[in-house]
GROMACS .gro file of C-alpha atoms in nm:
model
  361
    1MET     CA    1   2.461   0.455  -2.858
    2ASP     CA    2   2.676   0.653  -3.109
    3GLU     CA    3   3.049   0.789  -3.049
    4ILE     CA    4   2.903   1.152  -2.960
    5THR     CA    5   2.631   1.053  -2.765
    6ARG     CA    6   2.872   0.797  -2.584
    7VAL     CA    7   3.150   1.117  -2.523
    8VAL     CA    8   2.868   1.348  -2.403
    9VAL     CA    9   2.738   1.094  -2.128
   10GLN     CA   10   3.091   1.003  -2.041
   11ALA     CA   11   3.207   1.386  -2.014
   12GLU     CA   12   2.843   1.462  -1.796
   13GLY     CA   13   2.912   1.142  -1.590
   14ARG     CA   14   3.226   1.327  -1.443
   15GLN     CA   15   3.034   1.618  -1.310
   16ILE     CA   16   2.670   1.469  -1.232
   17VAL     CA   17   2.643   1.436  -0.841
   18ARG     CA   18   2.263   1.417  -0.824
   19VAL     CA   19   1.987   1.287  -1.094
   20GLY     CA   20   1.611   1.380  -1.070
   21VAL     CA   21   1.400   1.120  -1.276
   22ASP     CA   22   1.059   1.202  -1.407
   23LEU     CA   23   0.918   0.801  -1.502
   24ALA     CA   24   0.695   0.764  -1.812
   25LYS     CA   25   0.555   0.471  -2.022
   26ARG     CA   26   0.781   0.521  -2.320
   27VAL     CA   27   1.002   0.841  -2.203
   28ILE     CA   28   1.208   0.942  -1.916
   29GLN     CA   29   1.280   1.285  -1.846
   30VAL     CA   30   1.640   1.325  -1.677
   31HIS     CA   31   1.738   1.609  -1.509
   32ALA     CA   32   2.136   1.595  -1.372
   33VAL     CA   33   2.306   1.889  -1.148
   34ASP     CA   34   2.662   1.898  -1.042
   35ALA     CA   35   2.827   1.953  -0.682
   36GLN     CA   36   2.729   2.340  -0.699
   37GLY     CA   37   2.362   2.274  -0.812
   38ARG     CA   38   2.423   2.396  -1.171
   39VAL     CA   39   2.258   2.182  -1.443
   40VAL     CA   40   2.474   1.959  -1.650
   41THR     CA   41   2.184   1.812  -1.886
   42SER     CA   42   1.819   1.809  -1.898
   43ARG     CA   43   1.702   1.594  -2.167
   44ALA     CA   44   1.445   1.296  -2.249
   45LEU     CA   45   1.560   0.946  -2.299
   46ALA     CA   46   1.369   0.663  -2.460
   47ARG     CA   47   1.289   0.400  -2.195
   48ASP     CA   48   1.524   0.137  -2.363
   49LYS     CA   49   1.835   0.356  -2.326
   50PHE     CA   50   1.777   0.481  -1.976
   51VAL     CA   51   1.969   0.203  -1.802
   52ALA     CA   52   2.278   0.281  -2.069
   53TRP     CA   53   2.263   0.642  -1.955
   54CYS     CA   54   2.251   0.577  -1.628
   55ALA     CA   55   2.545   0.308  -1.630
   56GLN     CA   56   2.779   0.611  -1.755
   57LEU     CA   57   2.729   0.803  -1.425
   58PRO     CA   58   2.986   0.803  -1.132
   59ALA     CA   59   2.931   0.494  -0.844
   60GLY     CA   60   2.745   0.605  -0.564
   61CYS     CA   61   2.554   0.898  -0.784
   62LEU     CA   62   2.237   1.029  -0.616
   63VAL     CA   63   1.954   0.897  -0.880
   64VAL     CA   64   1.590   1.000  -0.740
   65MET     CA   65   1.257   0.952  -0.894
   66GLU     CA   66   0.896   0.992  -0.811
   67VAL     CA   67   0.673   0.696  -0.676
   68SER     CA   68   0.487   0.534  -0.965
   69SER     CA   69   0.424   0.210  -1.100
   70SER     CA   70   0.786   0.100  -1.250
   71ALA     CA   71   0.975   0.292  -0.956
   72HIS     CA   72   1.102   0.007  -0.747
   73HIS     CA   73   1.172  -0.194  -1.087
   74TRP     CA   74   1.429   0.096  -1.172
   75SER     CA   75   1.563   0.160  -0.846
   76ARG     CA   76   1.671  -0.207  -0.797
   77LYS     CA   77   1.790  -0.190  -1.146
   78LEU     CA   78   2.011   0.116  -1.082
   79CYS     CA   79   2.097  -0.019  -0.752
   80GLU     CA   80   2.263  -0.300  -0.940
   81LEU     CA   81   2.463  -0.056  -1.122
   82GLY     CA   82   2.612   0.076  -0.801
   83LEU     CA   83   2.399   0.416  -0.786
   84ASP     CA   84   2.228   0.553  -0.504
   85ALA     CA   85   1.871   0.500  -0.640
   86ARG     CA   86   1.600   0.641  -0.411
   87ILE     CA   87   1.222   0.717  -0.446
   88VAL     CA   88   1.033   1.052  -0.351
   89ALA     CA   89   0.682   1.081  -0.248
   90ALA     CA   90   0.492   1.318  -0.520
   91GLN     CA   91   0.326   1.526  -0.247
   92LEU     CA   92   0.713   1.620  -0.111
   93ALA     CA   93   0.841   1.704  -0.460
   94SER     CA   94   0.579   1.890  -0.617
   95PRO     CA   95   0.631   2.221  -0.374
   96TYR     CA   96   0.992   2.225  -0.511
   97ARG     CA   97   0.876   2.297  -0.875
   98ALA     CA   98   0.968   2.659  -0.940
   99GLU     CA   99   0.705   2.725  -1.205
  100GLY     CA  100   0.424   2.611  -0.968
  101ALA     CA  101   0.131   2.419  -1.038
  102THR     CA  102   0.068   2.575  -1.366
  103GLY     CA  103   0.395   2.501  -1.516
  104LYS     CA  104   0.363   2.127  -1.470
  105ASN     CA  105   0.544   1.876  -1.724
  106ASP     CA  106   0.831   1.631  -1.764
  107ALA     CA  107   1.122   1.874  -1.746
  108ASN     CA  108   0.977   2.067  -1.456
  109ASP     CA  109   0.887   1.764  -1.305
  110ALA     CA  110   1.226   1.597  -1.293
  111ALA     CA  111   1.421   1.954  -1.189
  112ALA     CA  112   1.193   1.960  -0.896
  113ILE     CA  113   1.227   1.594  -0.792
  114CYS     CA  114   1.604   1.664  -0.829
  115GLU     CA  115   1.582   1.987  -0.625
  116ALA     CA  116   1.378   1.790  -0.355
  117ALA     CA  117   1.658   1.548  -0.329
  118SER     CA  118   1.899   1.786  -0.217
  119ARG     CA  119   1.703   1.893   0.116
  120PRO     CA  120   1.859   1.761   0.412
  121HIS     CA  121   1.547   1.686   0.566
  122MET     CA  122   1.378   1.482   0.278
  123ARG     CA  123   1.231   1.153   0.342
  124PHE     CA  124   1.232   0.852   0.107
  125VAL     CA  125   1.057   0.561   0.019
  126PRO     CA  126   1.272   0.223   0.085
  127VAL     CA  127   1.286   0.025  -0.246
  128LYS     CA  128   1.103  -0.296  -0.225
  129SER     CA  129   1.250  -0.621  -0.300
  130ILE     CA  130   1.102  -0.864  -0.535
  131GLU     CA  131   0.964  -1.095  -0.279
  132GLN     CA  132   0.770  -0.784  -0.115
  133GLN     CA  133   0.606  -0.655  -0.445
  134SER     CA  134   0.538  -1.045  -0.528
  135MET     CA  135   0.339  -1.086  -0.210
  136LEU     CA  136   0.157  -0.740  -0.238
  137SER     CA  137   0.062  -0.863  -0.589
  138VAL     CA  138  -0.098  -1.132  -0.404
  139HIS     CA  139  -0.278  -0.870  -0.211
  140ARG     CA  140  -0.389  -0.676  -0.498
  141LEU     CA  141  -0.526  -0.938  -0.662
  142ARG     CA  142  -0.718  -1.049  -0.360
  143GLU     CA  143  -0.893  -0.689  -0.344
  144GLY     CA  144  -0.975  -0.669  -0.673
  145ILE     CA  145  -1.116  -1.022  -0.688
  146LYS     CA  146  -1.341  -0.926  -0.359
  147GLU     CA  147  -1.453  -0.597  -0.549
  148ASP     CA  148  -1.577  -0.818  -0.846
  149ARG     CA  149  -1.762  -1.067  -0.653
  150ASN     CA  150  -1.972  -0.805  -0.465
  151ALA     CA  151  -2.033  -0.635  -0.788
  152CYS     CA  152  -2.134  -0.987  -0.925
  153VAL     CA  153  -2.323  -1.074  -0.650
  154ASN     CA  154  -2.490  -0.753  -0.665
  155ARG     CA  155  -2.582  -0.775  -1.020
  156ILE     CA  156  -2.752  -1.127  -0.964
  157ARG     CA  157  -2.955  -0.955  -0.705
  158GLY     CA  158  -3.056  -0.682  -0.967
  159LEU     CA  159  -3.144  -0.896  -1.209
  160LEU     CA  160  -3.343  -1.127  -0.963
  161LEU     CA  161  -3.542  -0.826  -0.870
  162GLU     CA  162  -3.638  -0.734  -1.236
  163PHE     CA  163  -3.830  -1.104  -1.235
  164GLY     CA  164  -4.027  -1.013  -0.891
  165VAL     CA  165  -3.763  -1.236  -0.733
  166ALA     CA  166  -3.642  -1.122  -0.381
  167ILE     CA  167  -3.415  -1.316  -0.170
  168PRO     CA  168  -3.297  -1.215   0.174
  169VAL     CA  169  -2.978  -1.001   0.272
  170GLY     CA  170  -2.619  -1.215   0.262
  171THR     CA  171  -2.436  -1.443   0.017
  172ARG     CA  172  -2.541  -1.746   0.195
  173ALA     CA  173  -2.897  -1.689   0.123
  174LEU     CA  174  -2.825  -1.581  -0.242
  175LYS     CA  175  -2.592  -1.920  -0.277
  176ALA     CA  176  -2.865  -2.136  -0.112
  177GLN     CA  177  -3.164  -2.028  -0.322
  178LEU     CA  178  -3.009  -1.922  -0.656
  179ASP     CA  179  -3.066  -2.293  -0.773
  180ASP     CA  180  -3.393  -2.347  -0.664
  181VAL     CA  181  -3.494  -2.004  -0.816
  182LEU     CA  182  -3.338  -2.074  -1.156
  183GLU     CA  183  -3.522  -2.427  -1.137
  184ASP     CA  184  -3.823  -2.272  -1.050
  185ALA     CA  185  -4.088  -2.242  -1.342
  186THR     CA  186  -4.363  -2.052  -1.149
  187ASN     CA  187  -4.149  -1.692  -1.184
  188GLU     CA  188  -4.148  -1.437  -1.482
  189MET     CA  189  -3.817  -1.567  -1.629
  190ASN     CA  190  -3.784  -1.715  -1.951
  191GLY     CA  191  -3.525  -1.933  -2.091
  192LEU     CA  192  -3.276  -1.638  -2.222
  193ALA     CA  193  -3.281  -1.487  -1.872
  194ARG     CA  194  -3.194  -1.815  -1.682
  195MET     CA  195  -2.897  -1.855  -1.934
  196ALA     CA  196  -2.782  -1.541  -1.808
  197LEU     CA  197  -2.843  -1.588  -1.485
  198ARG     CA  198  -2.648  -1.913  -1.472
  199ARG     CA  199  -2.335  -1.745  -1.653
  200ALA     CA  200  -2.376  -1.480  -1.340
  201GLN     CA  201  -2.356  -1.753  -1.113
  202MET     CA  202  -2.047  -1.945  -1.293
  203GLN     CA  203  -1.839  -1.602  -1.265
  204TRP     CA  204  -1.920  -1.606  -0.917
  205GLN     CA  205  -1.784  -1.950  -0.855
  206GLN     CA  206  -1.500  -1.879  -1.066
  207LEU     CA  207  -1.418  -1.596  -0.849
  208ASP     CA  208  -1.468  -1.763  -0.536
  209GLU     CA  209  -1.210  -2.023  -0.679
  210HIS     CA  210  -0.964  -1.693  -0.745
  211LEU     CA  211  -1.007  -1.566  -0.383
  212ALA     CA  212  -0.922  -1.892  -0.223
  213TRP     CA  213  -0.604  -1.948  -0.408
  214CYS     CA  214  -0.510  -1.573  -0.299
  215ASP     CA  215  -0.621  -1.665   0.050
  216GLU     CA  216  -0.376  -2.021   0.024
  217ARG     CA  217  -0.095  -1.774  -0.089
  218VAL     CA  218  -0.149  -1.551   0.198
  219ALA     CA  219  -0.159  -1.851   0.469
  220ASP     CA  220   0.157  -1.976   0.298
  221HIS     CA  221   0.345  -1.656   0.382
  222GLY     CA  222   0.232  -1.671   0.739
  223ARG     CA  223   0.329  -2.033   0.770
  224ASN     CA  224   0.662  -1.977   0.616
  225ASN     CA  225   0.765  -1.651   0.744
  226ALA     CA  226   0.869  -1.566   1.106
  227ASP     CA  227   0.791  -1.218   1.100
  228VAL     CA  228   0.424  -1.274   0.984
  229LYS     CA  229   0.346  -1.535   1.247
  230ARG     CA  230   0.455  -1.261   1.533
  231ALA     CA  231   0.252  -0.988   1.391
  232GLY     CA  232  -0.015  -1.216   1.341
  233GLU     CA  233  -0.037  -1.263   1.694
  234LEU     CA  234  -0.151  -0.928   1.775
  235MET     CA  235  -0.518  -0.870   1.846
  236GLY     CA  236  -0.668  -0.680   1.533
  237ILE     CA  237  -0.405  -0.786   1.259
  238GLY     CA  238  -0.476  -1.110   1.174
  239PRO     CA  239  -0.308  -1.311   0.897
  240VAL     CA  240  -0.411  -1.109   0.606
  241GLY     CA  241  -0.309  -0.823   0.795
  242ALA     CA  242   0.030  -0.955   0.899
  243SER     CA  243   0.116  -1.054   0.563
  244ALA     CA  244   0.021  -0.696   0.411
  245ALA     CA  245   0.205  -0.514   0.671
  246ILE     CA  246   0.535  -0.719   0.673
  247ALA     CA  247   0.524  -0.706   0.285
  248THR     CA  248   0.436  -0.322   0.250
  249VAL     CA  249   0.708  -0.221   0.523
  250GLY     CA  250   0.990  -0.468   0.492
  251ASP     CA  251   1.249  -0.338   0.746
  252PHE     CA  252   1.082  -0.165   1.055
  253LYS     CA  253   1.384  -0.041   1.178
  254GLN     CA  254   1.330   0.244   0.885
  255PHE     CA  255   1.106   0.457   1.151
  256LYS     CA  256   1.271   0.612   1.457
  257SER     CA  257   0.985   0.502   1.688
  258GLY     CA  258   0.614   0.332   1.650
  259SER     CA  259   0.458   0.688   1.690
  260GLN     CA  260   0.634   0.764   1.344
  261PHE     CA  261   0.508   0.415   1.254
  262GLY     CA  262   0.164   0.509   1.275
  263ALA     CA  263   0.210   0.842   1.143
  264TRP     CA  264   0.342   0.718   0.817
  265ILE     CA  265   0.033   0.503   0.774
  266GLY     CA  266  -0.212   0.761   0.874
  267LEU     CA  267  -0.354   0.706   1.198
  268THR     CA  268  -0.280   1.028   1.340
  269PRO     CA  269  -0.482   1.331   1.404
  270LYS     CA  270  -0.451   1.645   1.146
  271GLN     CA  271  -0.287   1.968   1.280
  272ARG     CA  272  -0.432   2.323   1.259
  273SER     CA  273  -0.235   2.462   1.554
  274SER     CA  274  -0.073   2.797   1.617
  275GLY     CA  275   0.024   3.052   1.879
  276GLY     CA  276   0.087   2.763   2.124
  277LYS     CA  277  -0.287   2.634   2.086
  278SER     CA  278  -0.337   2.274   1.940
  279ASN     CA  279  -0.639   2.206   1.742
  280LEU     CA  280  -0.651   1.842   1.623
  281GLY     CA  281  -0.894   1.703   1.364
  282THR     CA  282  -0.943   1.374   1.181
  283ILE     CA  283  -0.686   1.163   1.092
  284THR     CA  284  -0.408   1.221   0.815
  285LYS     CA  285  -0.495   0.933   0.595
  286ARG     CA  286  -0.165   0.916   0.444
  287GLY     CA  287   0.045   0.645   0.370
  288ASP     CA  288  -0.105   0.297   0.203
  289PRO     CA  289  -0.451   0.261   0.241
  290TYR     CA  290  -0.460  -0.055   0.218
  291LEU     CA  291  -0.273  -0.160   0.533
  292ARG     CA  292  -0.455   0.160   0.733
  293THR     CA  293  -0.778  -0.040   0.635
  294LEU     CA  294  -0.688  -0.367   0.736
  295LEU     CA  295  -0.569  -0.229   1.087
  296VAL     CA  296  -0.884  -0.014   1.125
  297GLN     CA  297  -1.121  -0.355   1.020
  298GLY     CA  298  -0.930  -0.536   1.296
  299ALA     CA  299  -0.956  -0.269   1.543
  300LYS     CA  300  -1.346  -0.271   1.495
  301SER     CA  301  -1.383  -0.645   1.551
  302VAL     CA  302  -1.141  -0.614   1.893
  303VAL     CA  303  -1.374  -0.328   2.004
  304ASN     CA  304  -1.653  -0.484   1.966
  305THR     CA  305  -1.561  -0.833   2.143
  306ALA     CA  306  -1.340  -0.636   2.406
  307HIS     CA  307  -1.626  -0.716   2.715
  308THR     CA  308  -1.551  -1.088   2.672
  309ARG     CA  309  -1.166  -1.045   2.790
  310SER     CA  310  -0.965  -0.901   3.064
  311ASP     CA  311  -0.654  -0.840   2.947
  312PRO     CA  312  -0.507  -0.477   2.972
  313ILE     CA  313  -0.579  -0.354   2.601
  314SER     CA  314  -0.897  -0.478   2.629
  315LYS     CA  315  -0.980  -0.295   2.948
  316TRP     CA  316  -0.807   0.044   2.803
  317VAL     CA  317  -1.042  -0.019   2.501
  318LEU     CA  318  -1.359  -0.040   2.688
  319ALA     CA  319  -1.300   0.254   2.900
  320LEU     CA  320  -1.200   0.474   2.586
  321LYS     CA  321  -1.489   0.349   2.410
  322LEU     CA  322  -1.688   0.491   2.698
  323ARG     CA  323  -1.528   0.807   2.745
  324ALA     CA  324  -1.509   0.892   2.350
  325GLY     CA  325  -1.721   0.688   2.158
  326TRP     CA  326  -1.691   0.376   1.985
  327GLN     CA  327  -1.528   0.539   1.622
  328LYS     CA  328  -1.236   0.684   1.811
  329ALA     CA  329  -1.191   0.381   2.028
  330VAL     CA  330  -1.152   0.208   1.715
  331VAL     CA  331  -0.910   0.443   1.539
  332ALA     CA  332  -0.708   0.450   1.845
  333LEU     CA  333  -0.663   0.100   1.888
  334ALA     CA  334  -0.540   0.096   1.510
  335ASN     CA  335  -0.259   0.336   1.602
  336LYS     CA  336  -0.183   0.148   1.914
  337ASN     CA  337  -0.147  -0.203   1.721
  338ALA     CA  338   0.085   0.005   1.490
  339ARG     CA  339   0.281   0.130   1.739
  340ILE     CA  340   0.313  -0.231   1.912
  341LEU     CA  341   0.384  -0.377   1.581
  342TRP     CA  342   0.685  -0.163   1.557
  343ALA     CA  343   0.803  -0.259   1.883
  344ILE     CA  344   0.817  -0.595   1.854
  345MET     CA  345   0.936  -0.632   1.496
  346THR     CA  346   1.222  -0.378   1.606
  347LYS     CA  347   1.316  -0.578   1.918
  348GLU     CA  348   1.219  -0.931   1.762
  349GLN     CA  349   1.013  -1.029   2.031
  350ARG     CA  350   0.641  -1.173   2.042
  351PHE     CA  351   0.329  -1.009   2.153
  352ASP     CA  352   0.255  -1.027   2.510
  353ARG     CA  353  -0.135  -0.980   2.568
  354GLN     CA  354  -0.090  -0.908   2.965
  355HIS     CA  355   0.229  -0.675   2.876
  356LEU     CA  356   0.182  -0.331   3.082
  357SER     CA  357   0.369  -0.046   2.929
  358VAL     CA  358   0.550   0.223   3.132
  359LYS     CA  359   0.541   0.553   3.020
  360PRO     CA  360   0.913   0.693   3.040
  361ALA     CA  361   1.001   0.968   3.325
   0.00000   0.00000   0.00000
């Protein structure tokens, strides 16, 4: 940084109280304002100069950026500098773009983020720790491997059908019969086709090994983390869901109530209410889709086996299933599990399957 630029940044740093940041791979746009909301500077910075520029800001300066793949990384860096780094969701910042949807560019986005951060009611995304993101990387890898494995299995089935070989549904049947099919000389496959399918079989085996490694890391998370152990005791959560919930949320006390946590996940219905008349629709599906999917899938297994148990939650699920249908019972149980999860985490208690909740007066 040359002397002129250094002096300018220092002069700006004495006035700046809030900075909006639009992140990109190579260029980072900043929009800084003073206490009266007047623009101090709006410029594009190279990626390697961003931290040095922020280091000139006054301690405690609010620096807000939009949710992106590197937002948590930059937020941790800025917090180390003594700045108040925060992250805002894109859908909450875009309405403050003065030029509207037709005026989207880096400078306008940074200005909209800066303006959104000034709202007293604005909700920010908590900065994830390195431990949280490390565990989430295992979950993301696990989901990708599952998709690759399903694609590989379907590819093998499709190639076999090209030669008139049909195998019953299910990976267990395919795995048990694939070797015999490849060794069977009576089918139409020639040597090249058999070698290609052997390659696909080897890929399948490798994906199974990668998936087993991810499952072991998730199991280690459950064995070594007390919060994951408590979360895994809920009906319909399981080890994978418990690990994902703790890694995604971190501190559950950031939510005021269990209903707010359920709404954050996206398990509450949409509203089109007006004139005192409530009109509810399907669930909002906001928040993290991976965590919501795990809660819903776990709730499906609980609903399907509720008739084998006599605890209060199972009785409630059975009554709701008869009254509202299977799908609504599944979503309602997923929302209930989210509320219970918030309660046991904030109160640091263990899940009691026989607990009867009492509605406040």
